[in-house]
mmCIF file of C-alpha atoms in Angstrom:
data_model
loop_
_atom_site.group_PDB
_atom_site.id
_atom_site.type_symbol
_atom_site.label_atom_id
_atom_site.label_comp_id
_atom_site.label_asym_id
_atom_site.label_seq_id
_atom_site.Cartn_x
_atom_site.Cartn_y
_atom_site.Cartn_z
ATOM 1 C CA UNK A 1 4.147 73.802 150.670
ATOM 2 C CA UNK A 2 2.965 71.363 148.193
ATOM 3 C CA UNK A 3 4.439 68.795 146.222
ATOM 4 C CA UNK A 4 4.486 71.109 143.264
ATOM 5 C CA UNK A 5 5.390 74.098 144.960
ATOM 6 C CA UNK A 6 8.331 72.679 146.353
ATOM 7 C CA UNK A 7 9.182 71.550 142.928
ATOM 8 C CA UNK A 8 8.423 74.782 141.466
ATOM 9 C CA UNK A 9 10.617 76.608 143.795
ATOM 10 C CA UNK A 10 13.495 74.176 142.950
ATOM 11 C CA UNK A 11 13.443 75.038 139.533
ATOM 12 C CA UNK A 12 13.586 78.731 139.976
ATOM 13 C CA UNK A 13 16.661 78.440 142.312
ATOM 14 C CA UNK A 14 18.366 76.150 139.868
ATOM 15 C CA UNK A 15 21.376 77.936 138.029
ATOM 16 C CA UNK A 16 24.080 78.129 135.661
ATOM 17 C CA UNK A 17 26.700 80.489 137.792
ATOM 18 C CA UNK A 18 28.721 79.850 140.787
ATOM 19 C CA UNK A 19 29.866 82.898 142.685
ATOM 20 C CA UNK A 20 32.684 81.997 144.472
ATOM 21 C CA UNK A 21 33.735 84.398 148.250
ATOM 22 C CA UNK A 22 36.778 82.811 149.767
ATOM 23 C CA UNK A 23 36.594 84.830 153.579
ATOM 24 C CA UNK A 24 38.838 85.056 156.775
ATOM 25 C CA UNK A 25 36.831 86.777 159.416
ATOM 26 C CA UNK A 26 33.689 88.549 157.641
ATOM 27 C CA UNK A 27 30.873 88.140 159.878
ATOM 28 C CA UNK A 28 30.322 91.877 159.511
ATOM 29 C CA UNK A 29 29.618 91.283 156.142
ATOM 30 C CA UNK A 30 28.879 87.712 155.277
ATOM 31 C CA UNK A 31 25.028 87.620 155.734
ATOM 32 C CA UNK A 32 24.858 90.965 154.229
ATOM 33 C CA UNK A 33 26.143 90.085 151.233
ATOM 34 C CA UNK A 34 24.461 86.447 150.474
ATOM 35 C CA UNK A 35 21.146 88.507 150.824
ATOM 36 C CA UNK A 36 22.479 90.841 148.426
ATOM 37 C CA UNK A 37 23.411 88.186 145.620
ATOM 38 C CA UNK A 38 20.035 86.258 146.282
ATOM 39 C CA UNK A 39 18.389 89.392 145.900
ATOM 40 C CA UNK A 40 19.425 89.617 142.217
ATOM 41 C CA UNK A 41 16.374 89.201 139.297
ATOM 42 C CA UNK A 42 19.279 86.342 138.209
ATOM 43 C CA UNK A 43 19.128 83.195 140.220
ATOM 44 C CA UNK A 44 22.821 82.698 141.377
ATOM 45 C CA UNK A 45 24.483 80.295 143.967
ATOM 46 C CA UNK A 46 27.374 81.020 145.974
ATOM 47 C CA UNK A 47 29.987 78.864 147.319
ATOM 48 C CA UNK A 48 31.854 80.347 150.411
ATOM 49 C CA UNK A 49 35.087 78.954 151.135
ATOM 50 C CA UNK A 50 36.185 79.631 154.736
ATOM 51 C CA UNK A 51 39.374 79.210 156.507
ATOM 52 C CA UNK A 52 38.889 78.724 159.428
ATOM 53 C CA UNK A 53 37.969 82.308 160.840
ATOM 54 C CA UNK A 54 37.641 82.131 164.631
ATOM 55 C CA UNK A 55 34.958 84.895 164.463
ATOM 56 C CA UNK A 56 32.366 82.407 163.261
ATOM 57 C CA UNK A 57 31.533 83.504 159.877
ATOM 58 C CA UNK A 58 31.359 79.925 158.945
ATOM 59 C CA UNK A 59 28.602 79.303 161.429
ATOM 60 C CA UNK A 60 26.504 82.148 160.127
ATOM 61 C CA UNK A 61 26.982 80.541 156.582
ATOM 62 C CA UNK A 62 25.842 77.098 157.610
ATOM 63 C CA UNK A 63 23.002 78.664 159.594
ATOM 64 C CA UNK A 64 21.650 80.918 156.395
ATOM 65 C CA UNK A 65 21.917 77.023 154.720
ATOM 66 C CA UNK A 66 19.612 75.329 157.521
ATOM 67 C CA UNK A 67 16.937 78.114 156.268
ATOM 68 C CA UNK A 68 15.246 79.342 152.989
ATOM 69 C CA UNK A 69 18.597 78.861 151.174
ATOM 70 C CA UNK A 70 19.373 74.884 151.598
ATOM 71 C CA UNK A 71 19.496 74.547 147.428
ATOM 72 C CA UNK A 72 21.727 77.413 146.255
ATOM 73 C CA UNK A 73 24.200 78.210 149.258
ATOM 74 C CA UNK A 74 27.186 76.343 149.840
ATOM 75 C CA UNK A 75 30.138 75.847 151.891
ATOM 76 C CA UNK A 76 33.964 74.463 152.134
ATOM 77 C CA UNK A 77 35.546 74.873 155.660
ATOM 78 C CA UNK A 78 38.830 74.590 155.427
ATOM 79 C CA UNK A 79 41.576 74.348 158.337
ATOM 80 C CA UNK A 80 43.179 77.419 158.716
ATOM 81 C CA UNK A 81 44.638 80.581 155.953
ATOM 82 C CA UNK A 82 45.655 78.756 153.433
ATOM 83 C CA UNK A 83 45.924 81.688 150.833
ATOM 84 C CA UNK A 84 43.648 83.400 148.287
ATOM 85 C CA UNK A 85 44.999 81.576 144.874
ATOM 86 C CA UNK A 86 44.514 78.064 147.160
ATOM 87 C CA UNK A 87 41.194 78.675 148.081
ATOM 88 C CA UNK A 88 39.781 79.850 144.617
ATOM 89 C CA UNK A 89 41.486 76.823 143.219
ATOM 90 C CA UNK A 90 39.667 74.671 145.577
ATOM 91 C CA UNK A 91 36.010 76.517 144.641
ATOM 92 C CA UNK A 92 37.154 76.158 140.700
ATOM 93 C CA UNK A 93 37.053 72.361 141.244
ATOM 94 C CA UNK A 94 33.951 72.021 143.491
ATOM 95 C CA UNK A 95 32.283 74.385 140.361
ATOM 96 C CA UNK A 96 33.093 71.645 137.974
ATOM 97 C CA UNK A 97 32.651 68.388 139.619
ATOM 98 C CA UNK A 98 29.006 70.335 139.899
ATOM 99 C CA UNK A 99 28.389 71.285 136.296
ATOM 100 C CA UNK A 100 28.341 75.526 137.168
ATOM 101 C CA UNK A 101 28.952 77.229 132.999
ATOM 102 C CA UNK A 102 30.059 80.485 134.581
ATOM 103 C CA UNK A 103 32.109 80.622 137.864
ATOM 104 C CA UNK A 104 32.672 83.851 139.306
ATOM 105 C CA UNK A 105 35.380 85.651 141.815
ATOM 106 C CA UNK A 106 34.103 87.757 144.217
ATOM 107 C CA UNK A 107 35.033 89.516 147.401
ATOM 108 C CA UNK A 108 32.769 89.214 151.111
ATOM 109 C CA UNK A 109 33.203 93.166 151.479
ATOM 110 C CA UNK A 110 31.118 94.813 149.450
ATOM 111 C CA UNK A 111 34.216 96.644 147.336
ATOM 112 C CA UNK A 112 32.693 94.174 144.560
ATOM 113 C CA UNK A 113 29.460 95.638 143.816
ATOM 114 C CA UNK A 114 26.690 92.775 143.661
ATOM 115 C CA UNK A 115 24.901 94.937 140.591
ATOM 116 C CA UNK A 116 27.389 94.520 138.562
ATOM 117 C CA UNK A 117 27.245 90.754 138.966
ATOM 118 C CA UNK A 118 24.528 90.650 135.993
ATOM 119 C CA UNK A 119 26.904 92.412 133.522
ATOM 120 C CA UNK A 120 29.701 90.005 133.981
ATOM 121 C CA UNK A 121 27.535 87.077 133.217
ATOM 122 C CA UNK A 122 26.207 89.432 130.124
ATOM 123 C CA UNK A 123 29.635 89.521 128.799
ATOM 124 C CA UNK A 124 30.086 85.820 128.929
ATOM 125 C CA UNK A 125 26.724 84.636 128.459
ATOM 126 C CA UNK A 126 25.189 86.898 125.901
ATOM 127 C CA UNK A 127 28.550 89.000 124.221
ATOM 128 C CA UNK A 128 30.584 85.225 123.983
ATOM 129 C CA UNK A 129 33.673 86.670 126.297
ATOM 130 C CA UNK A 130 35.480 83.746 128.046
ATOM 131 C CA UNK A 131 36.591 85.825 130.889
ATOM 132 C CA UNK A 132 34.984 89.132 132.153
ATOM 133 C CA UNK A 133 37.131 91.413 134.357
ATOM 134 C CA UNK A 134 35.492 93.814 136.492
ATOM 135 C CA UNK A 135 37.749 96.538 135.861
ATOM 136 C CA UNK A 136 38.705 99.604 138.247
ATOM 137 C CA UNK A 137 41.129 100.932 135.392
ATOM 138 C CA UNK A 138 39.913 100.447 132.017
ATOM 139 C CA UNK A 139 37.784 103.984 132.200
ATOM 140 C CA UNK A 140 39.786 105.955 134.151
ATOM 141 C CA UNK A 141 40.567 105.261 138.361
ATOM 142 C CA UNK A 142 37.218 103.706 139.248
ATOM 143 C CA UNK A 143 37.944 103.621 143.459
ATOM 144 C CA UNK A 144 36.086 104.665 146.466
ATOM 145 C CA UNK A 145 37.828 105.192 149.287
ATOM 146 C CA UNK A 146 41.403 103.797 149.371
ATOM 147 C CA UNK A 147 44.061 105.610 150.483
ATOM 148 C CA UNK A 148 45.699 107.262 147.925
ATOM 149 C CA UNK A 149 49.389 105.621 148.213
ATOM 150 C CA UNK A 150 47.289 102.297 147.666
ATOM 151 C CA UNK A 151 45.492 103.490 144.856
ATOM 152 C CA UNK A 152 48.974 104.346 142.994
ATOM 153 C CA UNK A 153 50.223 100.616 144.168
ATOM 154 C CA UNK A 154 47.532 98.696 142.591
ATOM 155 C CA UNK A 155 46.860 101.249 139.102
ATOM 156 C CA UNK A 156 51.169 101.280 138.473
ATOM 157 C CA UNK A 157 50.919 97.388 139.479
ATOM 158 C CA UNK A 158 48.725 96.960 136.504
ATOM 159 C CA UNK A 159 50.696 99.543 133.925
ATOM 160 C CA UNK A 160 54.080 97.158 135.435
ATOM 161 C CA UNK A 161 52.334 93.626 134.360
ATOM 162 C CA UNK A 162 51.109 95.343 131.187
ATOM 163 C CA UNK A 163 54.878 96.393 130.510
ATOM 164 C CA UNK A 164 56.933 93.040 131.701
ATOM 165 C CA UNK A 165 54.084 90.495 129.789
ATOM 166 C CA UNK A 166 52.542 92.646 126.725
ATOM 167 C CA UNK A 167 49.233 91.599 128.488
ATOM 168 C CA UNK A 168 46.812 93.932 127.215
ATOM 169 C CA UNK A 169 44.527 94.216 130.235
ATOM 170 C CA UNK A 170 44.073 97.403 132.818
ATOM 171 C CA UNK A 171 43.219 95.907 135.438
ATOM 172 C CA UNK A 172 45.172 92.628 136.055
ATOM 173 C CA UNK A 173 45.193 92.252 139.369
ATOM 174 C CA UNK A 174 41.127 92.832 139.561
ATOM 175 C CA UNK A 175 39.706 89.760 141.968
ATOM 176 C CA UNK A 176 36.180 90.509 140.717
ATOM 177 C CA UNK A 177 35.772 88.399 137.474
ATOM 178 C CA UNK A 178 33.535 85.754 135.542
ATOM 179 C CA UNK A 179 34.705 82.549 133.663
ATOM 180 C CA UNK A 180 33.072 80.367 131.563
ATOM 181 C CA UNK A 181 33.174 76.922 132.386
ATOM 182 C CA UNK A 182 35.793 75.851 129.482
ATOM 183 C CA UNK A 183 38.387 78.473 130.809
ATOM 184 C CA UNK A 184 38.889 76.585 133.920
ATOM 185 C CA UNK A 185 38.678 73.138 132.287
ATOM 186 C CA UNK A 186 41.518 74.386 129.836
ATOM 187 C CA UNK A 187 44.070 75.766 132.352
ATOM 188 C CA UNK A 188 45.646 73.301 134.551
ATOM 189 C CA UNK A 189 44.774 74.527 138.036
ATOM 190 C CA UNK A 190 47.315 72.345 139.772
ATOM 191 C CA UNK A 191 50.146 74.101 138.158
ATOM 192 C CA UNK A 192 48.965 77.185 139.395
ATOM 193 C CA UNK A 193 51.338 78.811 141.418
ATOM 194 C CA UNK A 194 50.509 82.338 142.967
ATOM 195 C CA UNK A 195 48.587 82.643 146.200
ATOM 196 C CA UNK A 196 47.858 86.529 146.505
ATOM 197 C CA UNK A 197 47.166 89.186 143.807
ATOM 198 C CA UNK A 198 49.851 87.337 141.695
ATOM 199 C CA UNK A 199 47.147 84.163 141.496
ATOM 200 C CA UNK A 200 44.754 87.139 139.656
ATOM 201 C CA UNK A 201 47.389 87.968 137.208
ATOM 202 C CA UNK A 202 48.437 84.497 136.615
ATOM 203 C CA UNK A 203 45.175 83.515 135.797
ATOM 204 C CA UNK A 204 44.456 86.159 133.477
ATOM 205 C CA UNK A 205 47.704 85.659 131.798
ATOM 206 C CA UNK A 206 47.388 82.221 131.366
ATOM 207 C CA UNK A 207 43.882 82.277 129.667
ATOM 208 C CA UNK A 208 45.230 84.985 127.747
ATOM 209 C CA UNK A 209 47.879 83.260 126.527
ATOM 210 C CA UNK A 210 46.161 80.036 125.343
ATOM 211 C CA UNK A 211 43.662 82.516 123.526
ATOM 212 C CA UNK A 212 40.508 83.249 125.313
ATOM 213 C CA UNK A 213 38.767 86.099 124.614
ATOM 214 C CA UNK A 214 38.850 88.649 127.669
ATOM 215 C CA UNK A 215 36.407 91.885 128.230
ATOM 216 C CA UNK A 216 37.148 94.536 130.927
ATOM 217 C CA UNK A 217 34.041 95.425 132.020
ATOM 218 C CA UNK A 218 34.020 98.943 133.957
ATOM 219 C CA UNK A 219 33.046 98.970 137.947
ATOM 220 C CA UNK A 220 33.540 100.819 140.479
ATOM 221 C CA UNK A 221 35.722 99.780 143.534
ATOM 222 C CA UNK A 222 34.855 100.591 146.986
ATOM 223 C CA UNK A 223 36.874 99.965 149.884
ATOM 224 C CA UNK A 224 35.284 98.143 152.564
ATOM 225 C CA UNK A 225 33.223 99.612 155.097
ATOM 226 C CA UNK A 226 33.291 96.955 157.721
ATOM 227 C CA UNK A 227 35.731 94.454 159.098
ATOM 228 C CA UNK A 228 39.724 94.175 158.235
ATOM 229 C CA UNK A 229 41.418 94.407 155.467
ATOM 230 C CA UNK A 230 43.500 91.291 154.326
ATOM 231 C CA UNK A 231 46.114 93.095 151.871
ATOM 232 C CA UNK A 232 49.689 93.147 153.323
ATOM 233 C CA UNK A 233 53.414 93.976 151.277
ATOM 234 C CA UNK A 234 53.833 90.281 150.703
ATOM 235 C CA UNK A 235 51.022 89.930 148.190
ATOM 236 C CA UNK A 236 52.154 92.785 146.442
ATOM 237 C CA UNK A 237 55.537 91.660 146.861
ATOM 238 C CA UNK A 238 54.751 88.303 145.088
ATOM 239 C CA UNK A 239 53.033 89.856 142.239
ATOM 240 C CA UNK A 240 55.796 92.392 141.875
ATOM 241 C CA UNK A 241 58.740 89.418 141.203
ATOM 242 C CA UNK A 242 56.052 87.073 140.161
ATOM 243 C CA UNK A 243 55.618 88.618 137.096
ATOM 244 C CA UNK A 244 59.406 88.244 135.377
ATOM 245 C CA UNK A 245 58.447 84.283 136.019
ATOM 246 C CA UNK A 246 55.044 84.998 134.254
ATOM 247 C CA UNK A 247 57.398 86.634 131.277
ATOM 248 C CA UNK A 248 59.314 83.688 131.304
ATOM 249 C CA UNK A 249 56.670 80.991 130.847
ATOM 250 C CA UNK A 250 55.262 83.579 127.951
ATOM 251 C CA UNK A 251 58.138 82.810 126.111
ATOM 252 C CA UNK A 252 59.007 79.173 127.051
ATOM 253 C CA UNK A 253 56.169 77.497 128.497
ATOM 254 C CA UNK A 254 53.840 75.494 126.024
ATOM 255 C CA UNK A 255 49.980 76.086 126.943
ATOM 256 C CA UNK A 256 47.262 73.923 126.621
ATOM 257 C CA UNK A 257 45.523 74.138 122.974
ATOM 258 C CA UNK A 258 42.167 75.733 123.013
ATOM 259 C CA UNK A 259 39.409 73.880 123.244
ATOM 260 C CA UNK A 260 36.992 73.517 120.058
ATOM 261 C CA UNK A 261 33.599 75.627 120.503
#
């Protein structure tokens, strides 16, 4: 390739987003799912943070990086499972430090549809939202595929955060979800507490409450098709209590100010 062609293919893998795909054990899925994003008309990058998964998902990330994809895939290996909320804390930062505007939350399994990708950024990018959610509630039960006792967990989970906190959002526990870059300079990430789905709600409820403006944006859900789940009762256990201390800060904790436009 020439000098200009190289430079001409730098510039059309240069971007403004950040997807973000913390994984434990997804080597069924990893590669499949990288293609999938780069095959998107909009140029994103991904950041994978992995912790340590012994089934070598990391080493099929760093080998997709030693090919075509050197300039807009990325990794953080990280010692072990050190929980969800930790791990999209640690891609939050590594988004800043490298000047991503949108950062996004996504899932190695396909139950987060990489189509949809383009309407979160839409929301943000072109509609001025400061968060997008992609939603499974706010039109209805939008889910593929889950047993039905977990279907009723997560859609009551949501109507219980929406009745402890007055949060006005279906969906709060959705892991699928876009932020602008001033969202995540705004909320102090190191007093972020949550690790599992209460991490999601905190951080919704937290940009909430210092005033962002939040869009659910409708998708549909579908349980994976390959590899193992990582739900368990504890993560639903911490959201469940988590959200009284949520309440709490509502009424006593002092956010940061919003940031001018």
């Amino acid at each position: 390739m020439t000098d200009w062609g190289l430079i001409q293919f730098h510039v059309m893998n240069q971007s403004d987003s950040i997807i973000i795909i913390p994984t434990y054990n997804e080597k069924e899925n990893i590669e499949k799912i990288i293609h999938a994003i780069f095959g998107l008309d909009k140029c994103f990058h991904i950041l994978v943070i992995d912790d340590g998964s012994p089934d070598g998902t990391a080493d099929i990330v760093k080998r997709m990086m030693d090919g075509s994809f050197s300039d807009r895939l990325f990794i953080i290996e990280r010692s072990g499972k050190l929980g969800l909320g930790t791990a999209y804390i640690t891609g939050f930062k590594w988004a800043l430090e490298h000047d991503y505007q949108y950062v996004f939350e996504m899932d190695a399994d396909f139950s987060h549809s990489p189509d949809d990708l383009p309407r979160l950024y839409a929301a943000c990018h072109d509609e001025g939202y400061d968060v997008a959610i992609g939603s499974r509630y706010v039109s209805g039960v939008n889910v593929v595929n889950w047993p039905i006792g977990r279907v009723l967990m997560s859609y009551f989970a949501s109507k219980y955060v929406r009745f402890v906190t007055g949060f006005k959002v279906h969906d709060t526990t959705a892991g699928f979800k876009c932020y602008r870059r001033r969202v995540l300079q705004t909320i102090d990430l190191d007093r972020i507490r949550f690790k599992g789905y209460g991490f999601q709600i905190e951080m919704k409820f937290t940009a909430y409450k210092i005033g962002f403006k939040i869009k659910e944006v409708p998708v549909v859900f579908v349980n994976r098709q390959e590899g193992t789940s990582k739900m368990s009762g504890g993560i639903f256990g911490e959201a469940f209590f988590g959200v009284m201390r949520l309440r709490w800060d509502g009424w006593f904790r002092k956010y940061p100010p919003m940031p001018r436009s």
